[in-house]
C-alpha cells in the first residue's frame, strides 16, 4: 500500500452488536484495490456480522469504516451500496419471483445507462449460464446459478469493493471453483474482494491475504501462504 | 339468460372487489403487516364522496383522483411517523402493527361518525341501466366495476413492468437484497403504504356509488378484503383477481337465489372452508 493512496476498504476498531449481544470487538482490517482478502473463521466467529456491518445493514457502535478514504460507517445501507460497496449476502437474498433479467436491471438501477449496458454485458460474459436463463424466475434456478446471480446482481451496482458472504455455501466443489475463477477477472477491473469463508482451504486458495476471526476478534492475519503453514490457524478452528 | 345476467353482475362486483383486496394485499406484500384500518379508509373516502356529491351536485367520480392523492399522502405520513418507528422498535413488530392499525381503524370510524353520523347513505348517481343483447347493465355497478378493474390492472402493470414497480416487489421479496441493489427500502415501504391507502380510498369512492355505507361498515370491508387475499394467496396478485371474481360471482348467485343474508354470510363461509381445507394458504407464498 502506498501512503498517498488510501486503501479500498479500511475497517478500524469496529465494535458491533446484534441486539444485546456484542458480536464484533475491535475489528480492524484493510483491503487494497485489486486485492482479494479472505476472512476465515468457524461458524459464529462473526464473519457475517462483519460483512453486514461494512454493508450498513448493522450499525457499528464504535470504529470507522472507510471506502477509498471516505468514512461510510453509519450511512444507510442503500447509500453505502451506491457509494461503491457491493454485498453478496449470506443466503443470497435473491427475489424469488423476479426474473434473472430483473435482478440485473435492479442491480444497475443507479448506474448511468451506458455504464449499465457495459456492466450487463460484462457479467453475462462472466456467467454465461445467466444469459440462457435471462427470463427465468430466480426461484427456479439451481443453487450454483443462484449464487452466480447474487454475484452478478452485486456487480451490476458497479462496486469498488465486493463483499462475498460464504459463496461456497451449499454448492458442489466444482461449482465453487467456477465461482472463484471469476475473481481474477474482477481484480483486473480494479474491484477489491473481501470474502468471508468457513472453509480454510477454499478461502486460502482464493485470496492473497487472510484474517482469521474467533469470537468476534481478529486473532491472526497474514498472506495466504503464511497462514496455510501456520498451525495456530487450525487451532483456532478447533477451539484450542 | 338469468344465469348470464348473474354472471355479468358477479363479474362487475368482482371487479370492485379486486380493488378493495389488492390495496390491502399491496401493503401486506411489501410490509408484512395486515392493515386493519383498511375498511376505515374505504368508508371515510366513501362518506366524503357522499358529502361532496350531495353538496356540490357534481359527479362522485370527480372525487376519485382527489381521494387517491389526499389519502395516499395521509397513508405515507402514517407509515413514516406511526408504523415505521413501531416496526423498528418492537420485537414482535407484526403484533404491534396489528394493534396500531386496529386502533387507527377506531380513529377513522369515530372521525366519520363525528363528521357524518351513523346513518347508511348512498349516492343517488346513475340509477339507470342499459340493455345490451337482452342483458341488463346497471350503470352505477358497470362504471364502478370497470373503473376498479382498470385501476387494479394499472397497479399490476406498474408493479411488473416498470423499474420503480419492480423495486417495490424486490423490497417485498427480500429487503436485504433490495438494499444491496441500492434501493431505499424505507422509502419503498412508505410509498407502498401510501399507494395502498390511496387505492383503498379510490375503492371507497367506487363503493358508495353502488352500495349504502355507514362508518360502522368499516370492519365489513376489512374482513371482505382479508377473505379475498386469504383465498387468493397472501401477496399473490393474480390469485387475488381470481378470488375476487369468484366471490363476486358466488355472491351474485347466492343473493339472487337465497337473498341478502346469504350474500352477506358467503365470504365468511368461504374463509372457513379454506381455513379448514387449505390452511397452508395462510402462509405467504415464497
mmCIF file of N, CA and C in Angstrom, chain A residues 53-124:
data_model
loop_
_atom_site.group_PDB
_atom_site.id
_atom_site.type_symbol
_atom_site.label_atom_id
_atom_site.label_comp_id
_atom_site.label_asym_id
_atom_site.label_seq_id
_atom_site.Cartn_x
_atom_site.Cartn_y
_atom_site.Cartn_z
ATOM 1 N N UNK A 53 -22.004 -5.314 8.726
ATOM 2 C CA UNK A 53 -21.689 -4.014 9.306
ATOM 3 C C UNK A 53 -21.023 -3.108 8.267
ATOM 4 N N UNK A 54 -20.126 -3.688 7.465
ATOM 5 C CA UNK A 54 -19.499 -2.899 6.409
ATOM 6 C C UNK A 54 -20.550 -2.437 5.403
ATOM 7 N N UNK A 55 -21.523 -3.330 5.099
ATOM 8 C CA UNK A 55 -22.556 -3.012 4.111
ATOM 9 C C UNK A 55 -23.628 -2.061 4.656
ATOM 10 N N UNK A 56 -23.566 -1.762 5.964
ATOM 11 C CA UNK A 56 -24.518 -0.813 6.537
ATOM 12 C C UNK A 56 -25.807 -1.454 7.028
ATOM 13 N N UNK A 57 -25.878 -2.781 7.012
ATOM 14 C CA UNK A 57 -27.085 -3.460 7.494
ATOM 15 C C UNK A 57 -27.095 -3.540 9.013
ATOM 16 N N UNK A 58 -25.933 -3.256 9.586
ATOM 17 C CA UNK A 58 -25.786 -3.270 11.033
ATOM 18 C C UNK A 58 -24.923 -2.047 11.354
ATOM 19 N N UNK A 59 -25.338 -1.243 12.311
ATOM 20 C CA UNK A 59 -24.596 -0.004 12.550
ATOM 21 C C UNK A 59 -23.554 -0.227 13.648
ATOM 22 N N UNK A 60 -22.279 0.089 13.369
ATOM 23 C CA UNK A 60 -21.246 -0.155 14.374
ATOM 24 C C UNK A 60 -21.397 0.791 15.571
ATOM 25 N N UNK A 61 -21.071 0.288 16.744
ATOM 26 C CA UNK A 61 -21.130 1.146 17.943
ATOM 27 C C UNK A 61 -19.911 2.036 18.033
ATOM 28 N N UNK A 62 -18.788 1.482 17.624
ATOM 29 C CA UNK A 62 -17.528 2.236 17.644
ATOM 30 C C UNK A 62 -16.757 1.909 16.388
ATOM 31 N N UNK A 63 -15.760 2.755 16.097
ATOM 32 C CA UNK A 63 -14.855 2.463 14.999
ATOM 33 C C UNK A 63 -15.233 3.175 13.712
ATOM 34 N N UNK A 64 -14.310 3.102 12.742
ATOM 35 C CA UNK A 64 -14.569 3.751 11.459
ATOM 36 C C UNK A 64 -14.455 2.725 10.336
ATOM 37 N N UNK A 65 -15.195 2.980 9.262
ATOM 38 C CA UNK A 65 -15.102 2.173 8.051
ATOM 39 C C UNK A 65 -14.925 3.154 6.897
ATOM 40 N N UNK A 66 -13.804 3.021 6.188
ATOM 41 C CA UNK A 66 -13.535 3.952 5.091
ATOM 42 C C UNK A 66 -13.499 3.236 3.759
ATOM 43 N N UNK A 67 -14.158 3.862 2.767
ATOM 44 C CA UNK A 67 -14.130 3.360 1.399
ATOM 45 C C UNK A 67 -13.313 4.358 0.602
ATOM 46 N N UNK A 68 -12.125 3.941 0.143
ATOM 47 C CA UNK A 68 -11.202 4.858 -0.542
ATOM 48 C C UNK A 68 -11.047 6.167 0.224
ATOM 49 N N UNK A 69 -10.902 6.039 1.529
ATOM 50 C CA UNK A 69 -10.629 7.209 2.362
ATOM 51 C C UNK A 69 -11.842 7.930 2.894
ATOM 52 N N UNK A 70 -13.015 7.601 2.369
ATOM 53 C CA UNK A 70 -14.214 8.310 2.825
ATOM 54 C C UNK A 70 -14.955 7.485 3.869
ATOM 55 N N UNK A 71 -15.284 8.124 4.991
ATOM 56 C CA UNK A 71 -15.974 7.414 6.062
ATOM 57 C C UNK A 71 -17.391 7.058 5.618
ATOM 58 N N UNK A 72 -17.785 5.806 5.779
ATOM 59 C CA UNK A 72 -19.136 5.386 5.385
ATOM 60 C C UNK A 72 -19.913 4.800 6.554
ATOM 61 N N UNK A 73 -19.260 4.641 7.727
ATOM 62 C CA UNK A 73 -19.992 3.996 8.820
ATOM 63 C C UNK A 73 -21.158 4.883 9.254
ATOM 64 N N UNK A 74 -22.281 4.252 9.518
ATOM 65 C CA UNK A 74 -23.460 4.997 9.952
ATOM 66 C C UNK A 74 -24.344 5.463 8.808
ATOM 67 N N UNK A 75 -23.871 5.376 7.570
ATOM 68 C CA UNK A 75 -24.733 5.708 6.434
ATOM 69 C C UNK A 75 -25.784 4.608 6.270
ATOM 70 N N UNK A 76 -26.979 4.964 5.738
ATOM 71 C CA UNK A 76 -27.953 3.907 5.476
ATOM 72 C C UNK A 76 -27.434 2.933 4.420
ATOM 73 N N UNK A 77 -27.882 1.674 4.496
ATOM 74 C CA UNK A 77 -27.328 0.610 3.646
ATOM 75 C C UNK A 77 -27.429 0.933 2.154
ATOM 76 N N UNK A 78 -28.551 1.512 1.717
ATOM 77 C CA UNK A 78 -28.679 1.760 0.274
ATOM 78 C C UNK A 78 -27.686 2.824 -0.196
ATOM 79 N N UNK A 79 -27.309 3.734 0.724
ATOM 80 C CA UNK A 79 -26.320 4.754 0.354
ATOM 81 C C UNK A 79 -24.926 4.134 0.248
ATOM 82 N N UNK A 80 -24.664 3.184 1.135
ATOM 83 C CA UNK A 80 -23.368 2.500 1.101
ATOM 84 C C UNK A 80 -23.231 1.712 -0.192
ATOM 85 N N UNK A 81 -24.330 1.057 -0.613
ATOM 86 C CA UNK A 81 -24.308 0.358 -1.895
ATOM 87 C C UNK A 81 -23.973 1.340 -3.017
ATOM 88 N N UNK A 82 -24.663 2.478 -3.007
ATOM 89 C CA UNK A 82 -24.449 3.441 -4.096
ATOM 90 C C UNK A 82 -23.065 4.064 -4.025
ATOM 91 N N UNK A 83 -22.467 4.070 -2.819
ATOM 92 C CA UNK A 83 -21.122 4.632 -2.684
ATOM 93 C C UNK A 83 -20.065 3.693 -3.261
ATOM 94 N N UNK A 84 -20.417 2.409 -3.471
ATOM 95 C CA UNK A 84 -19.470 1.509 -4.125
ATOM 96 C C UNK A 84 -19.129 0.246 -3.363
ATOM 97 N N UNK A 85 -20.010 -0.161 -2.444
ATOM 98 C CA UNK A 85 -19.788 -1.446 -1.774
ATOM 99 C C UNK A 85 -20.835 -2.429 -2.252
ATOM 100 N N UNK A 86 -20.400 -3.461 -2.958
ATOM 101 C CA UNK A 86 -21.319 -4.497 -3.412
ATOM 102 C C UNK A 86 -21.373 -5.598 -2.365
ATOM 103 N N UNK A 87 -22.564 -6.057 -2.028
ATOM 104 C CA UNK A 87 -22.703 -7.053 -0.973
ATOM 105 C C UNK A 87 -23.425 -8.274 -1.541
ATOM 106 N N UNK A 88 -22.773 -9.422 -1.477
ATOM 107 C CA UNK A 88 -23.435 -10.682 -1.812
ATOM 108 C C UNK A 88 -23.751 -11.332 -0.478
ATOM 109 N N UNK A 89 -24.975 -11.129 0.014
ATOM 110 C CA UNK A 89 -25.255 -11.504 1.400
ATOM 111 C C UNK A 89 -25.321 -13.007 1.599
ATOM 112 N N UNK A 90 -25.180 -13.396 2.829
ATOM 113 C CA UNK A 90 -25.322 -14.801 3.181
ATOM 114 C C UNK A 90 -26.764 -15.214 2.888
ATOM 115 N N UNK A 91 -26.928 -16.399 2.307
ATOM 116 C CA UNK A 91 -28.263 -16.838 1.911
ATOM 117 C C UNK A 91 -28.717 -16.228 0.603
ATOM 118 N N UNK A 92 -27.858 -15.468 -0.028
ATOM 119 C CA UNK A 92 -28.039 -14.881 -1.372
ATOM 120 C C UNK A 92 -29.077 -13.779 -1.465
ATOM 121 N N UNK A 93 -30.206 -13.921 -0.739
ATOM 122 C CA UNK A 93 -31.218 -12.862 -0.711
ATOM 123 C C UNK A 93 -31.653 -12.410 -2.100
ATOM 124 N N UNK A 94 -31.945 -13.393 -2.963
ATOM 125 C CA UNK A 94 -32.484 -13.051 -4.284
ATOM 126 C C UNK A 94 -33.976 -12.736 -4.163
ATOM 127 N N UNK A 95 -34.570 -12.285 -5.269
ATOM 128 C CA UNK A 95 -36.008 -12.035 -5.313
ATOM 129 C C UNK A 95 -36.630 -13.219 -6.053
ATOM 130 N N UNK A 96 -37.171 -14.207 -5.328
ATOM 131 C CA UNK A 96 -37.508 -15.493 -5.953
ATOM 132 C C UNK A 96 -38.487 -15.387 -7.116
ATOM 133 N N UNK A 97 -39.380 -14.404 -7.067
ATOM 134 C CA UNK A 97 -40.391 -14.350 -8.118
ATOM 135 C C UNK A 97 -40.065 -13.322 -9.208
ATOM 136 N N UNK A 98 -38.868 -12.770 -9.162
ATOM 137 C CA UNK A 98 -38.444 -11.874 -10.250
ATOM 138 C C UNK A 98 -37.453 -12.621 -11.141
ATOM 139 N N UNK A 99 -37.380 -12.192 -12.402
ATOM 140 C CA UNK A 99 -36.547 -12.911 -13.370
ATOM 141 C C UNK A 99 -35.071 -12.538 -13.204
ATOM 142 N N UNK A 100 -34.222 -13.330 -13.837
ATOM 143 C CA UNK A 100 -32.788 -13.059 -13.844
ATOM 144 C C UNK A 100 -32.526 -11.655 -14.410
ATOM 145 N N UNK A 101 -33.217 -11.360 -15.520
ATOM 146 C CA UNK A 101 -33.062 -10.038 -16.140
ATOM 147 C C UNK A 101 -33.461 -8.918 -15.190
ATOM 148 N N UNK A 102 -34.543 -9.124 -14.436
ATOM 149 C CA UNK A 102 -34.987 -8.111 -13.468
ATOM 150 C C UNK A 102 -33.910 -7.853 -12.412
ATOM 151 N N UNK A 103 -33.257 -8.919 -11.963
ATOM 152 C CA UNK A 103 -32.212 -8.762 -10.951
ATOM 153 C C UNK A 103 -31.092 -7.861 -11.476
ATOM 154 N N UNK A 104 -30.707 -8.111 -12.740
ATOM 155 C CA UNK A 104 -29.619 -7.304 -13.305
ATOM 156 C C UNK A 104 -30.070 -5.851 -13.463
ATOM 157 N N UNK A 105 -31.337 -5.697 -13.876
ATOM 158 C CA UNK A 105 -31.878 -4.355 -14.059
ATOM 159 C C UNK A 105 -31.902 -3.592 -12.728
ATOM 160 N N UNK A 106 -32.345 -4.285 -11.675
ATOM 161 C CA UNK A 106 -32.442 -3.631 -10.363
ATOM 162 C C UNK A 106 -31.051 -3.325 -9.804
ATOM 163 N N UNK A 107 -30.119 -4.258 -10.010
ATOM 164 C CA UNK A 107 -28.757 -4.011 -9.536
ATOM 165 C C UNK A 107 -28.147 -2.788 -10.208
ATOM 166 N N UNK A 108 -28.478 -2.607 -11.497
ATOM 167 C CA UNK A 108 -27.890 -1.499 -12.253
ATOM 168 C C UNK A 108 -28.712 -0.240 -12.217
ATOM 169 N N UNK A 109 -29.715 -0.214 -11.320
ATOM 170 C CA UNK A 109 -30.678 0.876 -11.301
ATOM 171 C C UNK A 109 -30.046 2.247 -11.166
ATOM 172 N N UNK A 110 -28.962 2.329 -10.415
ATOM 173 C CA UNK A 110 -28.412 3.648 -10.111
ATOM 174 C C UNK A 110 -27.144 3.952 -10.904
ATOM 175 N N UNK A 111 -26.901 3.148 -11.964
ATOM 176 C CA UNK A 111 -25.782 3.468 -12.847
ATOM 177 C C UNK A 111 -26.320 4.200 -14.077
ATOM 178 N N UNK A 112 -25.432 4.942 -14.745
ATOM 179 C CA UNK A 112 -25.839 5.622 -15.972
ATOM 180 C C UNK A 112 -26.085 4.571 -17.059
ATOM 181 N N UNK A 113 -27.009 4.852 -17.999
ATOM 182 C CA UNK A 113 -27.399 3.844 -18.995
ATOM 183 C C UNK A 113 -26.220 3.201 -19.728
ATOM 184 N N UNK A 114 -25.259 3.991 -20.160
ATOM 185 C CA UNK A 114 -24.132 3.433 -20.912
ATOM 186 C C UNK A 114 -23.313 2.490 -20.034
ATOM 187 N N UNK A 115 -23.081 2.924 -18.814
ATOM 188 C CA UNK A 115 -22.337 2.116 -17.861
ATOM 189 C C UNK A 115 -23.094 0.826 -17.539
ATOM 190 N N UNK A 116 -24.398 0.964 -17.397
ATOM 191 C CA UNK A 116 -25.243 -0.178 -17.067
ATOM 192 C C UNK A 116 -25.140 -1.232 -18.167
ATOM 193 N N UNK A 117 -25.174 -0.786 -19.431
ATOM 194 C CA UNK A 117 -25.092 -1.720 -20.553
ATOM 195 C C UNK A 117 -23.742 -2.442 -20.548
ATOM 196 N N UNK A 118 -22.675 -1.693 -20.239
ATOM 197 C CA UNK A 118 -21.342 -2.297 -20.185
ATOM 198 C C UNK A 118 -21.272 -3.338 -19.066
ATOM 199 N N UNK A 119 -21.767 -2.961 -17.883
ATOM 200 C CA UNK A 119 -21.748 -3.878 -16.742
ATOM 201 C C UNK A 119 -22.534 -5.144 -17.058
ATOM 202 N N UNK A 120 -23.668 -4.953 -17.714
ATOM 203 C CA UNK A 120 -24.531 -6.083 -18.028
ATOM 204 C C UNK A 120 -23.838 -7.060 -18.980
ATOM 205 N N UNK A 121 -23.206 -6.526 -20.027
ATOM 206 C CA UNK A 121 -22.548 -7.450 -20.952
ATOM 207 C C UNK A 121 -21.357 -8.119 -20.267
ATOM 208 N N UNK A 122 -20.690 -7.384 -19.360
ATOM 209 C CA UNK A 122 -19.583 -7.985 -18.617
ATOM 210 C C UNK A 122 -20.030 -9.155 -17.751
ATOM 211 N N UNK A 123 -21.090 -8.936 -16.959
ATOM 212 C CA UNK A 123 -21.489 -10.026 -16.053
ATOM 213 C C UNK A 123 -22.071 -11.205 -16.835
ATOM 214 N N UNK A 124 -22.708 -10.922 -17.966
ATOM 215 C CA UNK A 124 -23.254 -12.031 -18.746
ATOM 216 C C UNK A 124 -22.158 -12.801 -19.471
#
